[in-house]
Coordinates of C-alpha atoms and ligand atoms in Angstrom, one line a residue:
X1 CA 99.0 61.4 67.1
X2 CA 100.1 61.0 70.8
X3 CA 103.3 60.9 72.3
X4 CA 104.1 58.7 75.1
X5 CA 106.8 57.7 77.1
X6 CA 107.5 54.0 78.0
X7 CA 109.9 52.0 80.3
X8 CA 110.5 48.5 79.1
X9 CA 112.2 46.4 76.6
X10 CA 112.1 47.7 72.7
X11 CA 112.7 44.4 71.2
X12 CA 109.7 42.6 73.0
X13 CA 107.2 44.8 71.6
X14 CA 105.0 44.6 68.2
X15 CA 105.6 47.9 66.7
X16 CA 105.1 49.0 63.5
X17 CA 108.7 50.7 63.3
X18 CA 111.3 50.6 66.0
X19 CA 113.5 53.5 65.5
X20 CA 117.6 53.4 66.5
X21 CA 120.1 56.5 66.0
X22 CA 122.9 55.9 64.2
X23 CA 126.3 58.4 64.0
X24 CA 127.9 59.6 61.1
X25 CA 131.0 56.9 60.9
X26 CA 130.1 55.1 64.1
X27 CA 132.5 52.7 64.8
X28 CA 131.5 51.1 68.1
X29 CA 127.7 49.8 68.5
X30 CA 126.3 49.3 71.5
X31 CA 123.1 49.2 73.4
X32 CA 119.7 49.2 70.8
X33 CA 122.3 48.8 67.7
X34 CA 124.2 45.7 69.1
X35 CA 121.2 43.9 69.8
X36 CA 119.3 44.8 67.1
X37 CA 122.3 43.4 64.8
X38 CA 122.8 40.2 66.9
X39 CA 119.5 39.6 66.6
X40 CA 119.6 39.4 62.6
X41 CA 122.6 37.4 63.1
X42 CA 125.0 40.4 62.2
X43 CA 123.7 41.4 59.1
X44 CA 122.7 44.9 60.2
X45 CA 126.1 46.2 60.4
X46 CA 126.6 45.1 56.6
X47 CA 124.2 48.0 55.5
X48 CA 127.2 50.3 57.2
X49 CA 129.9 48.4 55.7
X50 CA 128.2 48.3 52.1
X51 CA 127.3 52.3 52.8
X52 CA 123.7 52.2 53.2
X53 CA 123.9 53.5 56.6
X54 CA 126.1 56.5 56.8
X55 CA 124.6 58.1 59.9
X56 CA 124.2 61.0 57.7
X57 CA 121.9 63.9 58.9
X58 CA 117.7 62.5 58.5
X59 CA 119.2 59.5 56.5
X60 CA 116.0 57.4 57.2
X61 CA 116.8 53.0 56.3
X62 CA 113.7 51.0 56.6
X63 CA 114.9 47.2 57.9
X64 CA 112.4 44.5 57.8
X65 CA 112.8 42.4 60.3
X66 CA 110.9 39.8 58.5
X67 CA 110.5 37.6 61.9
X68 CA 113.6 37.4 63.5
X69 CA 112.4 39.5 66.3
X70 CA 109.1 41.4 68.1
X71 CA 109.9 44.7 66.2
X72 CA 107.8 44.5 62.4
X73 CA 111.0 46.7 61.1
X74 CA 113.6 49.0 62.3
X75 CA 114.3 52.0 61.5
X76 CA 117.6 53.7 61.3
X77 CA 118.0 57.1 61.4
X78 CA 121.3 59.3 61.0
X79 CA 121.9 62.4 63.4
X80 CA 125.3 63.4 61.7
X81 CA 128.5 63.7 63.7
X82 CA 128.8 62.7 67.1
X83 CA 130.4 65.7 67.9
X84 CA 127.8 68.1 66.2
X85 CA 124.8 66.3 67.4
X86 CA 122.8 68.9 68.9
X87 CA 119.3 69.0 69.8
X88 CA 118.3 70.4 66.5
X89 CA 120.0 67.7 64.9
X90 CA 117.4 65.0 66.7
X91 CA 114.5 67.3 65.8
X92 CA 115.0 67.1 62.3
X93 CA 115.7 63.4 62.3
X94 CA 112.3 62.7 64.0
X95 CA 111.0 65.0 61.3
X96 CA 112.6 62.4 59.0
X97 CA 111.7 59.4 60.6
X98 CA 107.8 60.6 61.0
X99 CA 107.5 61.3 57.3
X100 CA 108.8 57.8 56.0
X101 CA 106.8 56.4 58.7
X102 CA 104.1 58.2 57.6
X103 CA 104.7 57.3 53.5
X104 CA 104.4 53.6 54.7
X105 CA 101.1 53.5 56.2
X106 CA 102.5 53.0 59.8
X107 CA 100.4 53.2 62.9
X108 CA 102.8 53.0 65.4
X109 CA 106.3 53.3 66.4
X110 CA 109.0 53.6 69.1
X111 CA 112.2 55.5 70.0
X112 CA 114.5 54.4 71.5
X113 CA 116.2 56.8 74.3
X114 CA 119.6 56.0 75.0
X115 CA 122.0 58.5 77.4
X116 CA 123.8 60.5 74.7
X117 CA 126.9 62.5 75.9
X118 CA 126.7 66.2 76.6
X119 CA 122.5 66.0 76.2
X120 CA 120.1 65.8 78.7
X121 CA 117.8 63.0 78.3
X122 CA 114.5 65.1 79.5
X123 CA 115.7 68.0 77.2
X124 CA 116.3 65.3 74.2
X125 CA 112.5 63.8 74.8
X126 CA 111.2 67.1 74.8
X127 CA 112.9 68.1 72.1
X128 CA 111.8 64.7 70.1
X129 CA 108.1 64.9 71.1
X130 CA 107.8 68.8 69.6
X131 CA 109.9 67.7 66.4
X132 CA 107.3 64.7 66.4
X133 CA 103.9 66.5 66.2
X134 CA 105.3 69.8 64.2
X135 CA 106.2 66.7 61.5
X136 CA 103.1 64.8 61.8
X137 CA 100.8 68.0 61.3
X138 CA 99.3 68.6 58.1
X139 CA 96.6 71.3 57.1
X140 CA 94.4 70.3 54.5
X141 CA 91.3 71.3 53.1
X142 CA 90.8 68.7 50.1
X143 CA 88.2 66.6 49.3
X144 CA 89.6 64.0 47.4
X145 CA 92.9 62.1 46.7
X146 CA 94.6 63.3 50.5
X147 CA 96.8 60.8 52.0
X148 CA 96.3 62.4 55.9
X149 CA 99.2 60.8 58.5
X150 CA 98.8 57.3 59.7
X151 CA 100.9 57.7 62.6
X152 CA 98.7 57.3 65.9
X153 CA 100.8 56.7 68.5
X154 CA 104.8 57.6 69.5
X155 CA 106.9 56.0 72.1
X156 CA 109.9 57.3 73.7
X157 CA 110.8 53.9 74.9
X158 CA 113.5 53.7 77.5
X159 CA 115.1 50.6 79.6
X160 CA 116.8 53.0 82.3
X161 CA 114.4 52.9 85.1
X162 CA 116.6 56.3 86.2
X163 CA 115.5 58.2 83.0
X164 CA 112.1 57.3 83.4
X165 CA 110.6 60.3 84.7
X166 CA 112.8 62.7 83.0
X167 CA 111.5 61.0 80.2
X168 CA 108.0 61.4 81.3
X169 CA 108.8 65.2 81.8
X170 CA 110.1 66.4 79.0
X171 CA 107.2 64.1 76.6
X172 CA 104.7 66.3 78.9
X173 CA 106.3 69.5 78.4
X174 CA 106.9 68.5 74.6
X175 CA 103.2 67.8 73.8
X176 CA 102.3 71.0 75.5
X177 CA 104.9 73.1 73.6
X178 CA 104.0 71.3 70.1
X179 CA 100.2 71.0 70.2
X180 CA 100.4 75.2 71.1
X181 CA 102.6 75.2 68.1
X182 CA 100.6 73.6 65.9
X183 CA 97.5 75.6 67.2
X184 CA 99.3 79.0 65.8
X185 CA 100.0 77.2 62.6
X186 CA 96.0 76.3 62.3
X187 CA 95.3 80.1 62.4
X188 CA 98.0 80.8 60.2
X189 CA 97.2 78.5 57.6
X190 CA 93.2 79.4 57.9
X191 CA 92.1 81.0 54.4
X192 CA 91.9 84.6 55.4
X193 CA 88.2 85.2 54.1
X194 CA 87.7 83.2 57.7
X195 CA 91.0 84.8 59.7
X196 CA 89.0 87.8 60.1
X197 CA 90.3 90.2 63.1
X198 CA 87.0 88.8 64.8
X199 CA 87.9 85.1 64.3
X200 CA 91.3 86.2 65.5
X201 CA 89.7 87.5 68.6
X202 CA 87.5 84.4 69.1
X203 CA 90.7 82.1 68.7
X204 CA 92.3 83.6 71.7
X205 CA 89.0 83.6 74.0
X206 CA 89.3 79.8 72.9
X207 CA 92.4 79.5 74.1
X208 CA 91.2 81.4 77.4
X209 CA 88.0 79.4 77.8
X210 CA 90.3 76.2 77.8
X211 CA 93.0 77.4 79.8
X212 CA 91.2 79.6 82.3
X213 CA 93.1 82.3 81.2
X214 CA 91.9 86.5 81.3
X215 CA 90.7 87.5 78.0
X216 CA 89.5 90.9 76.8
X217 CA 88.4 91.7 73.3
X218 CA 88.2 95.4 72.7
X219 CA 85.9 96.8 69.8
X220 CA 86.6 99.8 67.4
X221 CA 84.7 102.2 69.2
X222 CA 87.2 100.9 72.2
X223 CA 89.9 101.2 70.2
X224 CA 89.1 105.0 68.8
X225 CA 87.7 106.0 72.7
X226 CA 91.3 105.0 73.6
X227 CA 93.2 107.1 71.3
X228 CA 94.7 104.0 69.3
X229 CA 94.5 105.9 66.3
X230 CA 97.2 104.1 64.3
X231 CA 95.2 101.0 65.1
X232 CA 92.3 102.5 64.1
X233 CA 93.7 104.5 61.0
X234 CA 95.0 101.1 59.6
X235 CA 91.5 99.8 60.0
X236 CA 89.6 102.1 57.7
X237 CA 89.8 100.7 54.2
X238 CA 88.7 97.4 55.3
X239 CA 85.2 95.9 55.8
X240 CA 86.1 94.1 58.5
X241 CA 86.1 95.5 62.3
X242 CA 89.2 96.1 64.0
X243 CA 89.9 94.2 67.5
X244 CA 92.2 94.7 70.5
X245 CA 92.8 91.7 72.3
X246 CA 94.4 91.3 76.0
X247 CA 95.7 88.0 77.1
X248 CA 96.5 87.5 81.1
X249 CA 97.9 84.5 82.8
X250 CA 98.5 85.2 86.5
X251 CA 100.8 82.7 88.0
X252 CA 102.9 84.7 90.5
X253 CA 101.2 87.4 93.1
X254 CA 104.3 89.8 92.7
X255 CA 106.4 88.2 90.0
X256 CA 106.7 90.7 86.6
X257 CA 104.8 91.6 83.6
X258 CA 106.3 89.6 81.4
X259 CA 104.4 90.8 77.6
X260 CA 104.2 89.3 74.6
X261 CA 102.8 91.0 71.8
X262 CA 102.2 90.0 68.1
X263 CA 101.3 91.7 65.0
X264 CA 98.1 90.7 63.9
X265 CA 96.7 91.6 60.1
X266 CA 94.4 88.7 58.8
X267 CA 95.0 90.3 55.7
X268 CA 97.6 92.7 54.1
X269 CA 96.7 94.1 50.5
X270 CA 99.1 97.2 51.4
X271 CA 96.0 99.1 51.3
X272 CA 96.5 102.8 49.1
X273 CA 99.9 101.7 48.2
X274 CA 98.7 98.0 47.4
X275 CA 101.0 95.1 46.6
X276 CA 101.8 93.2 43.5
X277 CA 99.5 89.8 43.5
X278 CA 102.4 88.1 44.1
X279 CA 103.6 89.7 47.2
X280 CA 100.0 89.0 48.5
X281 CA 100.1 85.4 48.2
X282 CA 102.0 85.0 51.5
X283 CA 99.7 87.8 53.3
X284 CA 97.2 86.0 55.1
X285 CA 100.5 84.7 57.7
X286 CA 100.4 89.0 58.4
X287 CA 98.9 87.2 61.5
X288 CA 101.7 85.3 62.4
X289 CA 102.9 87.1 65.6
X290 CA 99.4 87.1 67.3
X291 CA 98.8 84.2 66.4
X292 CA 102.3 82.8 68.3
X293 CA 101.1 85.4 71.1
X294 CA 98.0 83.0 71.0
X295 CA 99.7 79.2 71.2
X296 CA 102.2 81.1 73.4
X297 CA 99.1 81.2 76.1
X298 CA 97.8 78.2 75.3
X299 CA 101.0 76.2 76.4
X300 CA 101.5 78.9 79.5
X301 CA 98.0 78.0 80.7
X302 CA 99.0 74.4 80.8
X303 CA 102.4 74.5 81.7
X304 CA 101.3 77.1 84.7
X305 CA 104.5 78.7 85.8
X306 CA 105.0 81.4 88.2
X307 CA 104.8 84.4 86.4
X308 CA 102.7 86.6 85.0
X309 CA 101.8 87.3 81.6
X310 CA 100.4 89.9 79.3
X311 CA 99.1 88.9 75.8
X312 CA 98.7 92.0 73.6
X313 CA 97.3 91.6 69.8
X314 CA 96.2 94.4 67.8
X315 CA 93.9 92.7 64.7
X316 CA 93.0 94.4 61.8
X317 CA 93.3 93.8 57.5
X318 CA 94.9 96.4 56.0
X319 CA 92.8 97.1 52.7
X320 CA 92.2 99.6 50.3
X321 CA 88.8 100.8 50.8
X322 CA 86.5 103.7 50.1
X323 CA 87.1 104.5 53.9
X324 CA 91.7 103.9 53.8
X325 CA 93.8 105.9 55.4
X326 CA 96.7 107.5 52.7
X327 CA 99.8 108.9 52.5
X328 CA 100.0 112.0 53.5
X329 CA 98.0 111.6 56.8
X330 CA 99.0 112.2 60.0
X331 CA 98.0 110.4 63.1
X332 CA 98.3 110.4 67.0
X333 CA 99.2 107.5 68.6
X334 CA 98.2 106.1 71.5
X335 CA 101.3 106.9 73.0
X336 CA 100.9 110.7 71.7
X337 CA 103.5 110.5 69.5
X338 CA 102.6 112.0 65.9
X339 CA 103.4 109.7 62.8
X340 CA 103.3 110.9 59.2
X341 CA 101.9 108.2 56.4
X342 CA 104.3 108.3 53.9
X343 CA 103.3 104.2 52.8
X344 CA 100.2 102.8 53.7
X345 CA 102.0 99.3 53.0
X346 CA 104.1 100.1 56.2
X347 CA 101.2 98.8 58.6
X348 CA 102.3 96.7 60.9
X349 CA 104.9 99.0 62.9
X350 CA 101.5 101.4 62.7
X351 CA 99.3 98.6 65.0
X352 CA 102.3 97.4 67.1
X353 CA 103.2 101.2 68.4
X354 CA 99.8 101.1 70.0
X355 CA 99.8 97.5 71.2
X356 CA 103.2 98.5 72.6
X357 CA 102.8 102.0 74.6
X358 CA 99.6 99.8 76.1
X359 CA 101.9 97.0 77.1
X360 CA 103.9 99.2 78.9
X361 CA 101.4 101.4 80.1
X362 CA 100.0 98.1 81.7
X363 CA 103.1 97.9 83.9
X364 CA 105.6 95.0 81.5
X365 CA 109.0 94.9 82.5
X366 CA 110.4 93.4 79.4
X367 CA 108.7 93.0 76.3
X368 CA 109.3 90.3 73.3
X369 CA 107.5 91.1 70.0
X370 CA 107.1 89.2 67.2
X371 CA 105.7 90.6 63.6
X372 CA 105.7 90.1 59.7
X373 CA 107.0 93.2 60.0
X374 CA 109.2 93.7 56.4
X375 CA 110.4 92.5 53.7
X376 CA 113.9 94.0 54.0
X377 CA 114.6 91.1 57.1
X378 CA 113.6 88.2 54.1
X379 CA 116.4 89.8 52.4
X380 CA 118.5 90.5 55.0
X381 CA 118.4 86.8 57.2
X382 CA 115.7 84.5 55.5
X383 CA 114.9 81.7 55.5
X384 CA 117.2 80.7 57.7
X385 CA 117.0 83.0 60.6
X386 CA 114.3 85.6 62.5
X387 CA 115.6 89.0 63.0
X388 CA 116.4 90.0 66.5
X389 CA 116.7 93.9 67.4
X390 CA 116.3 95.4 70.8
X391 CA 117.4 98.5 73.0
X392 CA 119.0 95.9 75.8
X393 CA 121.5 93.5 75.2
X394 CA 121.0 91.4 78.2
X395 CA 117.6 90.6 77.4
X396 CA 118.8 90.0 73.7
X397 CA 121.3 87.8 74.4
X398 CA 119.1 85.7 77.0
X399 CA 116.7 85.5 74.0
X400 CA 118.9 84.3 70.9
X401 CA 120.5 81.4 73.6
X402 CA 116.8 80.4 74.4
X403 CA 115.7 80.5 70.2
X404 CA 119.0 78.4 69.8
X405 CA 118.4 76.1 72.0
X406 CA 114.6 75.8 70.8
X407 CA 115.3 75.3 67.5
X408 CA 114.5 79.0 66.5
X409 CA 117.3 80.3 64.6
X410 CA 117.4 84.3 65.1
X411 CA 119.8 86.5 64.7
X412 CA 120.7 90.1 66.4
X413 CA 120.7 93.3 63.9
X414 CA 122.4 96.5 64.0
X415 CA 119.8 98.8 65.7
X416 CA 122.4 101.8 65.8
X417 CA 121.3 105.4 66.9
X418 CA 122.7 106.6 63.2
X419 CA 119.7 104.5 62.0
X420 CA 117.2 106.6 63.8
X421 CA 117.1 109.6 61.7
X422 CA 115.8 107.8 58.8
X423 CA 112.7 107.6 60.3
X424 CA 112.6 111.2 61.4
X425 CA 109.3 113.2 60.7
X426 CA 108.6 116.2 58.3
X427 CA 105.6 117.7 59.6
X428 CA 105.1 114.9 62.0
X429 CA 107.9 113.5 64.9
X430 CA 108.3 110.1 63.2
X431 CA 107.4 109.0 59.9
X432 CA 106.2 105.2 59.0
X433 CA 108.9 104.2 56.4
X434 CA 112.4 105.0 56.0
X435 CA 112.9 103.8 52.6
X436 CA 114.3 100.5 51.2
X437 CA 117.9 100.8 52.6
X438 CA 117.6 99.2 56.4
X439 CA 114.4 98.7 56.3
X440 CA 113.9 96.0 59.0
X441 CA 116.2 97.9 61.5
X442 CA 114.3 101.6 60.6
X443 CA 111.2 99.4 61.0
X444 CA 112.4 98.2 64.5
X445 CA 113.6 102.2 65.3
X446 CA 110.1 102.8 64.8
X447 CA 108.8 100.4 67.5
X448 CA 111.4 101.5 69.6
X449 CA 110.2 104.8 69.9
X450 CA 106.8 103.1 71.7
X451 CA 109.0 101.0 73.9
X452 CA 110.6 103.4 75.9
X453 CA 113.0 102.2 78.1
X454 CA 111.5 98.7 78.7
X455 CA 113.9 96.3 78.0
X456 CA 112.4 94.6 74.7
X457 CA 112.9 92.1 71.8
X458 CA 111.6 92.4 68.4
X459 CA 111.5 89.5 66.2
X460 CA 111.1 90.1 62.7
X461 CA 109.5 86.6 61.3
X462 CA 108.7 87.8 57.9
X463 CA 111.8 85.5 57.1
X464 CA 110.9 82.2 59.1
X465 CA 106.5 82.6 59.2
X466 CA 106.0 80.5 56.3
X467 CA 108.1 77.4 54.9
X468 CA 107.8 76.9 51.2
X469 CA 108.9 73.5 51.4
X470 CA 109.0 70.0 53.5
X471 CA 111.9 70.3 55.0
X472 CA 113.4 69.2 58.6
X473 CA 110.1 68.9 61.0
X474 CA 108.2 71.4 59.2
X475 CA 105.5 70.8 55.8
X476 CA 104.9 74.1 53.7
X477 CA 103.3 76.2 55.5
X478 CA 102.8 77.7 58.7
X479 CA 105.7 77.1 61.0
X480 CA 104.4 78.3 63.9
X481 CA 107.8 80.4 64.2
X482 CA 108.1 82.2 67.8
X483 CA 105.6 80.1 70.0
X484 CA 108.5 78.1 71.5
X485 CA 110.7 81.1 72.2
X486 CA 108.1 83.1 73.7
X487 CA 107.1 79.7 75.8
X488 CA 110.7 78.9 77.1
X489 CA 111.2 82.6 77.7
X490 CA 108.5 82.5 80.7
X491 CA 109.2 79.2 81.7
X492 CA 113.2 80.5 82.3
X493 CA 112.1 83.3 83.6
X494 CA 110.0 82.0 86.2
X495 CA 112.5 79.6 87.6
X496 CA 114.5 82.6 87.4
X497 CA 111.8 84.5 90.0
X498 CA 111.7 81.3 92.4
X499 CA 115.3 81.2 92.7
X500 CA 115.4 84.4 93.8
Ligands
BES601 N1 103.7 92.4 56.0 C1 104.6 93.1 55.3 C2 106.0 92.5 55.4 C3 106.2 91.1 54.8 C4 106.6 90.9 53.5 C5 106.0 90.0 55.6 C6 106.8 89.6 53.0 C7 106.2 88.7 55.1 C8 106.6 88.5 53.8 C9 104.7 94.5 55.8 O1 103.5 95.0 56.2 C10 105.1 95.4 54.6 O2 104.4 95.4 53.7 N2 106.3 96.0 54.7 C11 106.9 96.8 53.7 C12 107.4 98.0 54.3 C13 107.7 99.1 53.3 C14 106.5 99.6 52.6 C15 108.4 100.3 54.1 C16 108.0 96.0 53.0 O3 108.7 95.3 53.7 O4 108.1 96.1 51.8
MN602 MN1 102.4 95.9 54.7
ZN603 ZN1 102.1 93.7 56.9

């Protein structure tokens, strides 16, 4: 499906659906409502006064229009409360709108943008077109009996000739943002038997070749000349090759390493101390960070800001072969630091402390993780929220407003220094679990200790990776949870750098 944006009149065009907002209780209708119900000779407003339009959150009312105008049918859709509108609120009414769309066999439709109070129009169209092609994706692999989306083509039709560019802007920006999204949610979704750590690799030279970005893929010999031994120690049971990938878009000559760094196991059996089946269902999304590092770079490449950024993605399974590590062993990081194995399950704060201590050794100046990194955050915040921790609260703060305001919930955790000695070592200086109680924040403590003083964010997305049901914008599945976070983090950072 494409997006587009469009300056003209709504009611002079053939469209399959032409879609209006409608508040909760709205009293007063004007502009695309007014007309629309003049031109059914006032009969629209009776579906308010008979309560079939409430303006209630994603309430979705198909209208035929049965002739009496251009438009084939209109279609009302409720963003809740004026006064708690919010940008999220649109997202998830698009989501709405593109399903029932969708469930009638319709081809094309248009919004219509009208100035809403308090809400920039650029940061509304944006904000539709993501909603619009996170809704309309689907990943399927039947091969019979699959109803695949009809939609083909989007409008965000506006008569203000003043909002036409803005318009233009933010469906440009949108498209990026949401294609990238959906890219991570392809290599989420991807059965794991084809998600390999190679494939992994291979996806972000893609990305690379298309954006003319810097890639490097580091083998296992690489990766054991190097001293990644956590890396590599995670590696061992599987059959499958470890990689070490290196993203770099240069945008600025002296602007800051910005790094972005995602946890990256195609598979996680919990190796030695394997899972239950159940809890392996869900364990080919293990990938999810890296693969958000990935669609990250693919919407920086096209967006090209001025900054620079550093892509850093251990890949490995974590599997219970002849060749596993176990508990008990004790490893050197990259970094130097020793770590004891007390649960071979506890994988992925093994991978990220040497995907870390490279980042900084490579010269970031802040650092935003994201990993499947533990159960306990499920508990703890899902599905609601991602788990925020990080050693400076600036940089946290800056990054809970931007996943807000992106429509990725997260949610700041306690990382307190009483925490730390949980994770302390016996024979080694840190161990790799802490036990169940805390377990996201003594999994955060861990990464910390790889960190340094960097300023840094670590997103724990075990809680938002994976949707279980249809629900707002998003199918089951992959959500492609971080992408847009990571992405608006550069892009504020940058106008941050050319300010000053
Ligand atoms: N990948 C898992 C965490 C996870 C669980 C992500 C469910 C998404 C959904 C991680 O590697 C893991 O197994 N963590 C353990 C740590 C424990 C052994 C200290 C956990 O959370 O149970
Ligand atoms: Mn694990
Ligand atoms: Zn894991």
């Amino acid at each position: 499906m494409k997006v587009k944006a469009l300056l003209g009149d709504p009611f002079a065009l053939e469209t399959d659906g032409l879609i209006l907002t409608v508040y909760e209780n709205q009293e007063r209708w004007t502009g695309g409502l007014a007309k629309a119900d003049r031109l059914l000779g006032g009969k629209l407003r009776d579906l308010q006064k008979w309560g079939e339009v409430r303006g209630k959150a994603s309430e979705v009312t198909i209208v035929h229009t049965l002739g009496q105008m251009k438009p084939r049918r209109l279609v009302l859709v409720g963003v809740g409360k004026r006064d708690d509108a919010s940008l999220e609120s649109f997202r998830r009414a698009m989501g709405s709108v593109v399903r029932a769309l969708n469930r009638i066999r319709a081809r094309t439709a248009h919004w219509l943008m009208e100035a809403t109070e308090g809400t920039d129009i650029g940061d509304l169209s944006r904000a539709l077109t993501e909603a619009a092609l996170l809704a309309n994706y689907r990943y399927s692999r039947k091969t019979e009996g699959d109803t695949a989306p009809t939609l083909e083509s989007l409008h965000l039709i506006t008569l203000d000739r003043s909002a036409r560019s803005a318009v233009e802007q933010g469906v440009e920006t949108g498209t990026i943002v949401g294609e990238a999204t959906n890219r991570t949610r392809d290599l989420v979704n991807a059965p794991p038997i084809e998600m390999t750590p190679t494939a992994l690799a291979e996806a972000a030279v893609e990305v690379a070749r298309l954006r003319s970005l810097d890639c490097s893929v580091y083998d296992e010999k690489w990766i054991e000349e190097m001293g990644m031994n956590a890396l590599r120690a995670v590696s061992l049971g599987s059959a499958q090759n470890p990689r070490f990938v290196v993203l770099q878009y240069r945008g600025h000559e002296s602007a800051p390493v910005l790094a972005l760094v995602g946890k990256g196991i195609t598979f996680d059996s919990g190796g030695l101390c394997l899972k239950p089946a159940d809890s392996m269902l869900d364990m080919k999304g293990d990938m999810s960070g890296a693969a958000a590092v990935i669609g990250a770079f693919d919407a920086i490449g096209r967006l090209q800001p001025k900054a620079n950024v550093l892509g850093v993605i251990p890949a490995t399974e974590n599997m219970p072969g002849g060749g596993a590590f176990k508990p008990g062993d004790i490893l050197k990081t990259y970094l130097g630091k020793t770590v004891e194995i007390i649960n071979t399950d506890a994988e992925g704060r093994l991978i990220l402390a040497d995907a870390l201590a490279y980042a900084v050794n490579q010269g970031a100046s802040s650092i935003l993780d994201a990993a499947t990194l533990t159960g306990a955050a499920m508990i703890a915040v899902g599905p609601v929220c991602t788990a925020a921790f990080s050693n400076n609260e600036d940089l946290l703060n800056e990054v809970t407003h931007i996943g807000r305001k992106m429509g990725e919930l997260l949610w700041p955790m306690p990382l307190l220094e009483d925490y730390k000695k949980l994770i302390d070592g016996d024979f080694a200086d840190i161990k790799n679990s802490g036990g169940r109680q805390g377990g996201a924040i003594t999994a955060a403590w861990f990464l910390a200790h790889f960190v340094g003083k960097v300023p840094w964010v670590h997103l724990d997305i075990a809680p938002t990776f994976w949707s279980d049901r249809e629900e707002g914008y998003l199918g089951k599945g992959a959500t492609g949870v971080a992408v847009r976070t990571f992405v608006q983090w550069v892009l504020e950072r940058s106008d941050k750098d050319r300010e000053g």
